[in-house]
mmCIF file of C-alpha atoms in Angstrom:
data_model
loop_
_atom_site.group_PDB
_atom_site.id
_atom_site.type_symbol
_atom_site.label_atom_id
_atom_site.label_comp_id
_atom_site.label_asym_id
_atom_site.label_seq_id
_atom_site.Cartn_x
_atom_site.Cartn_y
_atom_site.Cartn_z
ATOM 1 C CA MET A 1 97.465 -65.552 -71.397
ATOM 2 C CA THR A 2 94.638 -67.096 -73.474
ATOM 3 C CA GLY A 3 94.886 -67.624 -77.234
ATOM 4 C CA ARG A 4 92.268 -64.945 -77.883
ATOM 5 C CA THR A 5 94.014 -62.396 -75.724
ATOM 6 C CA LYS A 6 97.316 -63.143 -77.400
ATOM 7 C CA LYS A 7 95.783 -62.700 -80.852
ATOM 8 C CA LEU A 8 94.205 -59.363 -79.898
ATOM 9 C CA LYS A 9 97.532 -58.083 -78.657
ATOM 10 C CA MET A 10 99.268 -59.104 -81.840
ATOM 11 C CA ASP A 11 96.591 -57.380 -83.930
ATOM 12 C CA GLU A 12 97.001 -54.198 -81.844
ATOM 13 C CA GLU A 13 100.777 -54.131 -82.298
ATOM 14 C CA GLU A 14 100.379 -54.712 -86.053
ATOM 15 C CA ASN A 15 97.899 -51.802 -86.296
ATOM 16 C CA LEU A 16 100.265 -49.442 -84.397
ATOM 17 C CA LYS A 17 103.120 -50.422 -86.699
ATOM 18 C CA LYS A 18 101.006 -49.671 -89.780
ATOM 19 C CA GLU A 19 100.032 -46.224 -88.412
ATOM 20 C CA GLU A 20 103.678 -45.290 -87.764
ATOM 21 C CA GLU A 21 104.650 -46.320 -91.302
ATOM 22 C CA LYS A 22 101.787 -44.237 -92.693
ATOM 23 C CA LYS A 23 102.861 -41.125 -90.684
ATOM 24 C CA LYS A 24 106.433 -41.527 -91.861
ATOM 25 C CA ALA A 25 105.331 -41.775 -95.484
ATOM 26 C CA THR A 26 103.224 -38.616 -95.122
ATOM 27 C CA LYS A 27 106.154 -36.674 -93.599
ATOM 28 C CA ASP A 28 108.501 -37.748 -96.410
ATOM 29 C CA ASP A 29 105.949 -36.647 -99.018
ATOM 30 C CA SER A 30 105.612 -33.268 -97.294
ATOM 31 C CA GLU A 31 109.347 -32.673 -97.197
ATOM 32 C CA THR A 32 109.655 -33.704 -100.824
ATOM 33 C CA THR A 33 106.866 -31.320 -101.804
ATOM 34 C CA SER A 34 108.478 -28.465 -99.845
ATOM 35 C CA GLU A 35 111.831 -29.037 -101.535
ATOM 36 C CA GLU A 36 110.170 -29.191 -104.936
ATOM 37 C CA GLU A 37 108.296 -25.910 -104.272
ATOM 38 C CA LYS A 38 111.517 -24.253 -103.175
ATOM 39 C CA GLU A 39 113.285 -25.411 -106.334
ATOM 40 C CA GLU A 40 110.390 -24.109 -108.448
ATOM 41 C CA GLU A 41 110.574 -20.678 -106.731
ATOM 42 C CA GLU A 42 114.314 -20.444 -107.329
ATOM 43 C CA GLU A 43 113.826 -21.386 -110.994
ATOM 44 C CA THR A 44 111.116 -18.701 -111.339
ATOM 45 C CA GLU A 45 113.425 -16.049 -109.827
ATOM 46 C CA GLU A 46 116.178 -17.004 -112.261
ATOM 47 C CA GLU A 47 113.766 -16.720 -115.187
ATOM 48 C CA ASP A 48 112.639 -13.269 -113.958
ATOM 49 C CA LYS A 49 116.230 -12.080 -113.765
ATOM 50 C CA LYS A 50 116.852 -13.270 -117.307
ATOM 51 C CA ARG A 51 113.769 -11.431 -118.597
ATOM 52 C CA LYS A 52 114.656 -8.193 -116.753
ATOM 53 C CA PRO A 53 116.421 -5.736 -119.081
ATOM 54 C CA THR A 54 119.879 -4.570 -118.058
ATOM 55 C CA VAL A 55 120.063 -0.821 -117.356
ATOM 56 C CA LYS A 56 123.396 0.751 -118.149
ATOM 57 C CA LYS A 57 124.441 3.778 -116.116
ATOM 58 C CA ALA A 58 125.228 6.856 -118.111
ATOM 59 C CA PRO A 59 128.822 7.954 -117.652
ATOM 60 C CA ALA A 60 129.159 10.777 -115.134
ATOM 61 C CA LYS A 61 129.693 14.171 -116.684
ATOM 62 C CA LYS A 62 132.903 15.821 -115.700
ATOM 63 C CA ALA A 63 132.437 19.101 -113.891
ATOM 64 C CA PRO A 64 134.028 22.032 -115.639
ATOM 65 C CA ALA A 65 137.378 22.937 -114.176
ATOM 66 C CA LYS A 66 137.071 25.709 -111.589
ATOM 67 C CA LYS A 67 139.199 28.741 -111.925
ATOM 68 C CA ALA A 68 141.581 29.284 -109.047
ATOM 69 C CA PRO A 69 140.217 32.082 -106.812
ATOM 70 C CA THR A 70 142.085 35.354 -106.859
ATOM 71 C CA LYS A 71 144.035 36.355 -103.754
ATOM 72 C CA LYS A 72 141.495 39.085 -103.098
ATOM 73 C CA ALA A 73 138.530 36.672 -103.331
ATOM 74 C CA ALA A 74 140.317 34.106 -101.153
ATOM 75 C CA ALA A 75 141.074 36.745 -98.521
ATOM 76 C CA ALA A 76 137.465 37.955 -98.560
ATOM 77 C CA LYS A 77 136.209 34.377 -98.224
ATOM 78 C CA LYS A 78 138.574 33.724 -95.304
ATOM 79 C CA LYS A 79 137.537 36.960 -93.588
ATOM 80 C CA SER A 80 133.857 36.051 -94.018
ATOM 81 C CA LYS A 81 134.482 32.577 -92.597
ATOM 82 C CA ASP A 82 136.426 34.004 -89.637
ATOM 83 C CA GLU A 83 133.587 36.437 -88.907
ATOM 84 C CA ASP A 84 131.019 33.619 -89.088
ATOM 85 C CA ASP A 85 133.165 31.486 -86.757
ATOM 86 C CA GLU A 86 133.493 34.387 -84.338
ATOM 87 C CA GLU A 87 129.725 34.989 -84.338
ATOM 88 C CA GLU A 88 129.095 31.299 -83.659
ATOM 89 C CA LYS A 89 131.551 31.399 -80.757
ATOM 90 C CA ASP A 90 129.896 34.560 -79.423
ATOM 91 C CA GLU A 91 126.539 32.794 -79.539
ATOM 92 C CA GLU A 92 127.977 29.735 -77.786
ATOM 93 C CA LYS A 93 129.451 31.939 -75.047
ATOM 94 C CA GLU A 94 126.172 33.821 -74.636
ATOM 95 C CA ASP A 95 124.278 30.520 -74.376
ATOM 96 C CA GLU A 96 126.725 29.262 -71.749
ATOM 97 C CA GLU A 97 126.461 32.490 -69.768
ATOM 98 C CA GLU A 98 122.658 32.486 -69.980
ATOM 99 C CA GLU A 99 122.633 28.942 -68.607
ATOM 100 C CA GLU A 100 124.931 29.999 -65.772
ATOM 101 C CA GLU A 101 122.738 33.057 -65.142
ATOM 102 C CA GLU A 102 119.671 30.849 -64.845
ATOM 103 C CA LYS A 103 121.481 28.641 -62.340
ATOM 104 C CA GLU A 104 122.571 31.633 -60.263
ATOM 105 C CA THR A 105 119.064 33.106 -60.385
ATOM 106 C CA LYS A 106 117.517 29.834 -59.187
ATOM 107 C CA LYS A 107 119.974 29.716 -56.286
ATOM 108 C CA THR A 108 119.044 33.183 -55.029
ATOM 109 C CA LYS A 109 115.390 33.368 -56.040
ATOM 110 C CA ALA A 110 114.118 31.953 -52.750
ATOM 111 C CA THR A 111 115.736 34.730 -50.700
ATOM 112 C CA THR A 112 116.127 37.765 -53.000
ATOM 113 C CA SER A 113 114.571 39.432 -56.009
ATOM 114 C CA SER A 114 116.365 39.257 -59.353
ATOM 115 C CA VAL A 115 117.307 42.918 -59.009
ATOM 116 C CA SER A 116 118.571 43.338 -55.464
ATOM 117 C CA ILE A 117 118.625 46.978 -54.418
ATOM 118 C CA ALA A 118 118.342 46.742 -50.642
ATOM 119 C CA THR A 119 121.982 47.498 -49.806
ATOM 120 C CA ASP A 120 122.318 50.627 -51.941
ATOM 121 C CA ASN A 121 121.294 54.051 -50.672
ATOM 122 C CA PHE A 122 119.920 55.710 -53.785
ATOM 123 C CA ASP A 123 119.755 59.085 -52.038
ATOM 124 C CA GLU A 124 123.544 59.144 -52.244
ATOM 125 C CA PRO A 125 125.185 60.903 -53.856
ATOM 126 C CA LYS A 126 122.797 63.813 -53.563
ATOM 127 C CA VAL A 127 121.900 65.567 -56.782
ATOM 128 C CA GLU A 128 121.219 69.312 -56.740
ATOM 129 C CA GLU A 129 119.066 71.261 -59.201
ATOM 130 C CA ASN A 130 122.078 72.451 -61.165
ATOM 131 C CA GLN A 131 123.462 68.919 -61.516
ATOM 132 C CA MET A 132 122.837 65.920 -63.750
ATOM 133 C CA LYS A 133 123.013 62.257 -62.727
ATOM 134 C CA VAL A 134 124.050 59.928 -65.541
ATOM 135 C CA ILE A 135 123.889 56.139 -65.203
ATOM 136 C CA SER A 136 125.495 53.602 -67.532
ATOM 137 C CA TRP A 137 124.603 49.897 -67.509
ATOM 138 C CA ASN A 138 125.325 46.913 -69.726
ATOM 139 C CA VAL A 139 122.046 45.045 -69.242
ATOM 140 C CA ALA A 140 123.049 41.922 -71.246
ATOM 141 C CA GLY A 141 119.648 41.850 -72.953
ATOM 142 C CA PHE A 142 116.895 44.419 -72.442
ATOM 143 C CA LYS A 143 114.054 41.879 -72.565
ATOM 144 C CA SER A 144 115.803 39.868 -69.892
ATOM 145 C CA VAL A 145 116.391 42.764 -67.502
ATOM 146 C CA LEU A 146 112.799 43.982 -67.904
ATOM 147 C CA SER A 147 111.669 40.782 -66.204
ATOM 148 C CA LYS A 148 114.131 41.267 -63.341
ATOM 149 C CA GLY A 149 112.994 44.530 -61.779
ATOM 150 C CA PHE A 150 114.483 47.040 -64.214
ATOM 151 C CA THR A 151 111.672 49.567 -63.796
ATOM 152 C CA GLU A 152 111.852 49.343 -59.998
ATOM 153 C CA TYR A 153 115.570 50.054 -60.101
ATOM 154 C CA VAL A 154 115.197 53.069 -62.406
ATOM 155 C CA GLU A 155 112.474 54.546 -60.206
ATOM 156 C CA LYS A 156 114.718 54.291 -57.137
ATOM 157 C CA GLU A 157 117.868 55.496 -58.874
ATOM 158 C CA ASN A 158 116.039 58.337 -60.649
ATOM 159 C CA PRO A 159 118.768 59.264 -63.152
ATOM 160 C CA ASP A 160 118.474 62.193 -65.511
ATOM 161 C CA VAL A 161 120.066 60.096 -68.275
ATOM 162 C CA LEU A 162 120.340 56.300 -68.424
ATOM 163 C CA CYS A 163 122.683 54.788 -71.021
ATOM 164 C CA LEU A 164 122.235 51.093 -71.810
ATOM 165 C CA GLN A 165 124.506 48.687 -73.668
ATOM 166 C CA GLU A 166 124.119 45.196 -75.122
ATOM 167 C CA THR A 167 120.377 45.684 -75.362
ATOM 168 C CA LYS A 168 119.887 42.989 -78.054
ATOM 169 C CA ILE A 169 116.469 44.300 -79.009
ATOM 170 C CA SER A 170 114.831 45.960 -81.995
ATOM 171 C CA PRO A 171 113.241 49.361 -81.249
ATOM 172 C CA SER A 172 109.970 48.060 -82.723
ATOM 173 C CA ASP A 173 109.835 45.376 -80.015
ATOM 174 C CA ILE A 174 109.860 47.881 -77.149
ATOM 175 C CA LYS A 175 106.459 48.631 -75.599
ATOM 176 C CA LYS A 176 105.848 52.021 -74.039
ATOM 177 C CA ASP A 177 103.975 50.599 -71.061
ATOM 178 C CA GLN A 178 107.080 48.599 -70.092
ATOM 179 C CA MET A 179 109.225 51.709 -69.748
ATOM 180 C CA PRO A 180 109.688 53.780 -66.564
ATOM 181 C CA LYS A 181 107.381 56.781 -66.398
ATOM 182 C CA GLY A 182 108.752 60.227 -67.149
ATOM 183 C CA TYR A 183 111.408 59.141 -69.646
ATOM 184 C CA GLU A 184 111.843 59.463 -73.374
ATOM 185 C CA TYR A 185 113.677 56.516 -74.858
ATOM 186 C CA HIS A 186 115.714 55.817 -77.981
ATOM 187 C CA PHE A 187 117.263 52.504 -79.046
ATOM 188 C CA ILE A 188 119.431 51.350 -81.924
ATOM 189 C CA ALA A 189 119.804 47.705 -82.950
ATOM 190 C CA ALA A 190 122.442 45.703 -84.776
ATOM 191 C CA ASP A 191 121.663 44.420 -88.263
ATOM 192 C CA LYS A 192 122.051 40.919 -86.866
ATOM 193 C CA LYS A 193 119.009 40.334 -84.696
ATOM 194 C CA GLY A 194 119.627 39.633 -81.024
ATOM 195 C CA HIS A 195 123.157 41.046 -80.916
ATOM 196 C CA HIS A 196 124.822 44.166 -79.480
ATOM 197 C CA GLY A 197 122.696 47.342 -79.534
ATOM 198 C CA THR A 198 122.444 50.413 -77.289
ATOM 199 C CA GLY A 199 119.683 52.547 -75.801
ATOM 200 C CA VAL A 200 119.140 55.758 -73.823
ATOM 201 C CA LEU A 201 116.401 56.945 -71.461
ATOM 202 C CA THR A 202 116.283 60.678 -70.770
ATOM 203 C CA LYS A 203 114.443 62.962 -68.368
ATOM 204 C CA LYS A 204 116.427 65.977 -69.480
ATOM 205 C CA LYS A 205 115.702 66.288 -73.178
ATOM 206 C CA PRO A 206 118.847 66.585 -75.318
ATOM 207 C CA ASN A 207 119.271 69.174 -78.047
ATOM 208 C CA ALA A 208 120.069 66.433 -80.552
ATOM 209 C CA ILE A 209 120.504 62.656 -80.786
ATOM 210 C CA THR A 210 122.896 60.909 -83.189
ATOM 211 C CA PHE A 211 122.989 57.183 -83.935
ATOM 212 C CA GLY A 212 126.335 55.688 -84.932
ATOM 213 C CA ILE A 213 129.525 57.448 -85.996
ATOM 214 C CA GLY A 214 128.803 57.742 -89.715
ATOM 215 C CA ILE A 215 130.784 54.696 -90.882
ATOM 216 C CA ALA A 216 128.656 51.802 -92.115
ATOM 217 C CA LYS A 217 131.028 48.940 -91.248
ATOM 218 C CA HIS A 218 130.822 49.997 -87.585
ATOM 219 C CA ASP A 219 127.293 51.348 -87.404
ATOM 220 C CA ASN A 220 125.679 48.082 -88.517
ATOM 221 C CA GLU A 221 126.285 46.739 -84.994
ATOM 222 C CA GLY A 222 124.323 49.515 -83.224
ATOM 223 C CA ARG A 223 127.068 50.433 -80.765
ATOM 224 C CA VAL A 224 126.875 54.229 -80.362
ATOM 225 C CA ILE A 225 124.264 56.828 -79.393
ATOM 226 C CA THR A 226 125.309 60.440 -78.829
ATOM 227 C CA LEU A 227 123.264 62.990 -76.864
ATOM 228 C CA GLU A 228 124.065 66.686 -77.237
ATOM 229 C CA TYR A 229 123.391 69.074 -74.360
ATOM 230 C CA ASP A 230 124.298 72.734 -73.983
ATOM 231 C CA GLN A 231 127.345 72.006 -71.845
ATOM 232 C CA PHE A 232 128.648 68.705 -73.274
ATOM 233 C CA TYR A 233 128.053 65.572 -75.312
ATOM 234 C CA ILE A 234 127.190 62.228 -73.710
ATOM 235 C CA VAL A 235 128.464 59.375 -75.874
ATOM 236 C CA ASN A 236 126.976 56.003 -74.974
ATOM 237 C CA THR A 237 129.006 53.095 -76.368
ATOM 238 C CA TYR A 238 129.269 49.335 -76.393
ATOM 239 C CA ILE A 239 132.841 48.777 -77.595
ATOM 240 C CA PRO A 240 133.522 45.601 -79.647
ATOM 241 C CA ASN A 241 135.007 42.625 -77.824
ATOM 242 C CA ALA A 242 138.330 41.427 -79.250
ATOM 243 C CA GLY A 243 137.037 37.844 -79.262
ATOM 244 C CA THR A 244 135.312 35.564 -76.790
ATOM 245 C CA LYS A 245 137.317 32.438 -77.682
ATOM 246 C CA GLY A 246 140.619 33.570 -79.090
ATOM 247 C CA LEU A 247 141.328 37.072 -80.366
ATOM 248 C CA GLN A 248 139.675 36.912 -83.788
ATOM 249 C CA ARG A 249 138.516 40.552 -83.717
ATOM 250 C CA LEU A 250 141.578 42.093 -82.081
ATOM 251 C CA ASP A 251 142.868 43.616 -85.323
ATOM 252 C CA TYR A 252 139.420 45.000 -86.137
ATOM 253 C CA ARG A 253 139.118 46.413 -82.624
ATOM 254 C CA ILE A 254 142.546 48.101 -82.558
ATOM 255 C CA LYS A 255 143.252 48.975 -86.196
ATOM 256 C CA GLU A 256 139.754 49.853 -87.378
ATOM 257 C CA TRP A 257 137.229 50.520 -84.610
ATOM 258 C CA ASP A 258 139.486 52.354 -82.141
ATOM 259 C CA VAL A 259 140.997 54.496 -84.898
ATOM 260 C CA ASP A 260 137.659 55.579 -86.384
ATOM 261 C CA PHE A 261 135.820 55.932 -83.079
ATOM 262 C CA GLN A 262 138.544 58.020 -81.466
ATOM 263 C CA ALA A 263 138.537 60.289 -84.521
ATOM 264 C CA TYR A 264 134.766 60.679 -84.031
ATOM 265 C CA LEU A 265 135.238 61.661 -80.379
ATOM 266 C CA GLU A 266 137.957 64.141 -81.301
ATOM 267 C CA LYS A 267 135.573 65.927 -83.669
ATOM 268 C CA LEU A 268 132.984 66.232 -80.908
ATOM 269 C CA ASN A 269 135.546 67.349 -78.345
ATOM 270 C CA ALA A 270 136.663 70.110 -80.667
ATOM 271 C CA THR A 271 133.244 71.790 -80.270
ATOM 272 C CA LYS A 272 132.381 70.992 -76.628
ATOM 273 C CA PRO A 273 133.598 68.560 -73.935
ATOM 274 C CA ILE A 274 132.455 64.954 -73.868
ATOM 275 C CA ILE A 275 131.331 62.387 -71.322
ATOM 276 C CA TRP A 276 132.116 59.027 -72.883
ATOM 277 C CA CYS A 277 130.446 56.156 -71.051
ATOM 278 C CA GLY A 278 129.578 52.511 -71.439
ATOM 279 C CA ASP A 279 131.059 49.050 -71.574
ATOM 280 C CA LEU A 280 134.483 49.836 -73.047
ATOM 281 C CA ASN A 281 135.612 46.193 -72.958
ATOM 282 C CA VAL A 282 139.055 46.937 -71.536
ATOM 283 C CA ALA A 283 140.585 46.570 -68.072
ATOM 284 C CA HIS A 284 143.146 49.348 -68.324
ATOM 285 C CA THR A 285 145.571 48.457 -65.535
ATOM 286 C CA GLU A 286 146.380 45.404 -63.435
ATOM 287 C CA ILE A 287 144.232 46.626 -60.544
ATOM 288 C CA ASP A 288 141.228 46.710 -62.894
ATOM 289 C CA LEU A 289 140.784 42.932 -62.749
ATOM 290 C CA LYS A 290 141.178 40.211 -60.149
ATOM 291 C CA ASN A 291 143.635 37.959 -62.011
ATOM 292 C CA PRO A 292 145.920 40.008 -64.283
ATOM 293 C CA LYS A 293 148.711 37.420 -64.555
ATOM 294 C CA THR A 294 146.494 34.711 -66.029
ATOM 295 C CA ASN A 295 144.689 37.084 -68.405
ATOM 296 C CA GLN A 296 147.580 38.629 -70.353
ATOM 297 C CA LYS A 297 146.230 37.151 -73.593
ATOM 298 C CA SER A 298 142.532 37.469 -72.780
ATOM 299 C CA ALA A 299 140.230 39.812 -74.686
ATOM 300 C CA GLY A 300 139.952 43.043 -72.726
ATOM 301 C CA PHE A 301 143.413 42.818 -71.168
ATOM 302 C CA THR A 302 145.778 42.417 -74.112
ATOM 303 C CA ILE A 303 148.647 44.876 -74.273
ATOM 304 C CA GLU A 304 147.252 46.104 -77.611
ATOM 305 C CA GLU A 305 143.868 47.076 -76.154
ATOM 306 C CA ARG A 306 145.363 48.659 -73.044
ATOM 307 C CA THR A 307 147.917 50.628 -75.061
ATOM 308 C CA SER A 308 145.222 51.888 -77.429
ATOM 309 C CA PHE A 309 143.158 53.103 -74.455
ATOM 310 C CA SER A 310 146.213 54.778 -72.906
ATOM 311 C CA LYS A 311 146.946 56.651 -76.120
ATOM 312 C CA PHE A 312 143.417 57.995 -76.164
ATOM 313 C CA LEU A 313 143.612 59.227 -72.560
ATOM 314 C CA GLU A 314 146.875 60.984 -73.419
ATOM 315 C CA LYS A 315 144.940 63.200 -75.851
ATOM 316 C CA GLY A 316 143.238 65.072 -73.020
ATOM 317 C CA TYR A 317 140.724 62.704 -71.411
ATOM 318 C CA VAL A 318 140.368 61.348 -67.863
ATOM 319 C CA ASP A 319 139.289 57.977 -66.486
ATOM 320 C CA SER A 320 137.115 59.701 -63.887
ATOM 321 C CA TYR A 321 136.863 56.740 -61.486
ATOM 322 C CA ARG A 322 140.647 56.305 -61.307
ATOM 323 C CA HIS A 323 141.043 60.072 -60.895
ATOM 324 C CA PHE A 324 139.258 59.822 -57.542
ATOM 325 C CA ASN A 325 140.391 56.279 -56.653
ATOM 326 C CA PRO A 326 143.949 55.964 -58.011
ATOM 327 C CA GLY A 327 145.032 52.855 -56.109
ATOM 328 C CA LYS A 328 141.756 51.216 -55.143
ATOM 329 C CA GLU A 329 141.708 47.459 -55.759
ATOM 330 C CA GLY A 330 138.815 45.010 -55.928
ATOM 331 C CA SER A 331 136.481 47.556 -57.530
ATOM 332 C CA TYR A 332 134.840 45.850 -60.498
ATOM 333 C CA THR A 333 131.802 46.303 -62.746
ATOM 334 C CA PHE A 334 131.661 42.903 -64.476
ATOM 335 C CA TRP A 335 131.653 39.362 -63.081
ATOM 336 C CA SER A 336 131.297 36.245 -65.192
ATOM 337 C CA TYR A 337 128.436 33.905 -64.370
ATOM 338 C CA MET A 338 130.892 31.063 -64.892
ATOM 339 C CA GLY A 339 132.200 29.863 -61.535
ATOM 340 C CA GLY A 340 130.091 32.288 -59.481
ATOM 341 C CA GLY A 341 132.489 35.187 -60.044
ATOM 342 C CA ARG A 342 130.242 37.815 -58.479
ATOM 343 C CA SER A 343 129.819 36.113 -55.110
ATOM 344 C CA LYS A 344 133.639 35.766 -54.915
ATOM 345 C CA ASN A 345 134.272 39.252 -56.353
ATOM 346 C CA VAL A 346 136.399 37.792 -59.130
ATOM 347 C CA GLY A 347 135.711 40.524 -61.641
ATOM 348 C CA TRP A 348 136.842 43.147 -64.144
ATOM 349 C CA ARG A 349 136.339 46.922 -64.355
ATOM 350 C CA LEU A 350 135.092 47.245 -67.926
ATOM 351 C CA ASP A 351 132.576 50.101 -67.538
ATOM 352 C CA TYR A 352 133.747 53.733 -67.480
ATOM 353 C CA PHE A 353 132.988 57.405 -67.509
ATOM 354 C CA VAL A 354 135.789 59.014 -69.524
ATOM 355 C CA VAL A 355 135.591 62.801 -69.356
ATOM 356 C CA SER A 356 137.312 65.627 -71.224
ATOM 357 C CA GLU A 357 140.000 67.169 -69.000
ATOM 358 C CA ARG A 358 138.411 70.611 -69.215
ATOM 359 C CA LEU A 359 135.126 69.208 -67.860
ATOM 360 C CA MET A 360 136.649 67.572 -64.769
ATOM 361 C CA ASP A 361 136.047 70.714 -62.668
ATOM 362 C CA SER A 362 132.332 69.934 -63.055
ATOM 363 C CA VAL A 363 132.791 66.456 -61.561
ATOM 364 C CA LYS A 364 133.011 67.133 -57.815
ATOM 365 C CA ILE A 365 132.652 63.587 -56.450
ATOM 366 C CA SER A 366 133.792 60.138 -57.465
ATOM 367 C CA PRO A 367 131.739 58.125 -59.921
ATOM 368 C CA PHE A 368 129.975 55.247 -58.149
ATOM 369 C CA HIS A 369 129.269 51.555 -58.736
ATOM 370 C CA ARG A 370 125.901 50.022 -57.794
ATOM 371 C CA THR A 371 127.407 46.609 -57.091
ATOM 372 C CA SER A 372 124.341 45.256 -55.299
ATOM 373 C CA VAL A 373 122.074 45.795 -58.322
ATOM 374 C CA MET A 374 121.643 42.450 -60.064
ATOM 375 C CA GLY A 375 119.879 41.527 -63.302
ATOM 376 C CA SER A 376 123.007 41.444 -65.480
ATOM 377 C CA ASP A 377 126.621 40.285 -65.321
ATOM 378 C CA HIS A 378 127.513 44.009 -65.172
ATOM 379 C CA CYS A 379 126.418 46.477 -62.496
ATOM 380 C CA PRO A 380 125.230 50.038 -63.142
ATOM 381 C CA ILE A 381 127.780 52.830 -62.727
ATOM 382 C CA GLY A 382 127.017 56.517 -62.234
ATOM 383 C CA ILE A 383 128.381 60.038 -62.291
ATOM 384 C CA VAL A 384 127.063 63.440 -61.146
ATOM 385 C CA VAL A 385 128.052 66.477 -63.218
ATOM 386 C CA ASN A 386 127.565 70.176 -62.545
ATOM 387 C CA LEU A 387 125.677 72.019 -65.282
ATOM 388 C CA ASN A 388 127.053 75.507 -64.479
#
């Protein structure tokens, strides 16, 4: 290596060393500045806190002592809460059943219509000029059944009187062009929108129509329509359920509703015989449901409901279907959507024609069940009565 080359190399190394020292000095200055700025910010925050006035919270005012509720007020509050709970449970059950109905409908939609009527011969039983055909059907929502072939069914069945239960519709929401031709119609709704309700369609015009039984605590649920004819009364009813989850309304059903409603029927029966029809929400005997042993404490099969119904029949009335079919099993009018009860015929007989004993001579043939008619979790039932 020459002297010049050596000197150049030394100069280069010295320059690199100076640059590194300069960079280091710059970095140290930067860090120092950053720390100083941070300290200044913290000092400023402390000063701001010192300047900020302290706000003292006003002491909370004590609420005035509440008077203990009277026993009467407490009982009323509890009853109101129980009723609200029951209504919520009813709504939950209806929602569950509607979901199940939709599932069942989707399963069968590809092969059948929503209202299947192919397997029923609607010419039977034959109805003569001096006779009246009465049909009763819990439609589980009138708007719903309208979209499932209701009008087609009515045209084929051709009843003189059609009694509907659980219509869940306000009369003002019913459009005339949706109704079957040739019928007058009358509906009554519950005060609570979308619940209960009954309706009638008539070809044979009644002498008079009565809504309710004249007692406000019952009539606000829209459960009764009475038609008066020359020969008899037709009383269309949707009897209260004792409770969908538990038996919250059992006492109301047995001790209030049954007592007042049966007194109403007795007044009518004193003037002319009655045909009492509808969803009576009771399976009277063990052959009136598929599984009696597991339903001893279920609404519709409690000993209280069955006993109450028995006592009424003992006053001079006849379960017309059992009169003609005393030991027939597996004959049901209601099947839950839950678990596909209808396809397995796991059902209940909840729908009836109860007739005054003195009118039974006018009922010549057994009442009938249209079990192939879909559109609801109940099927239509019918009776033919002589008018002579």
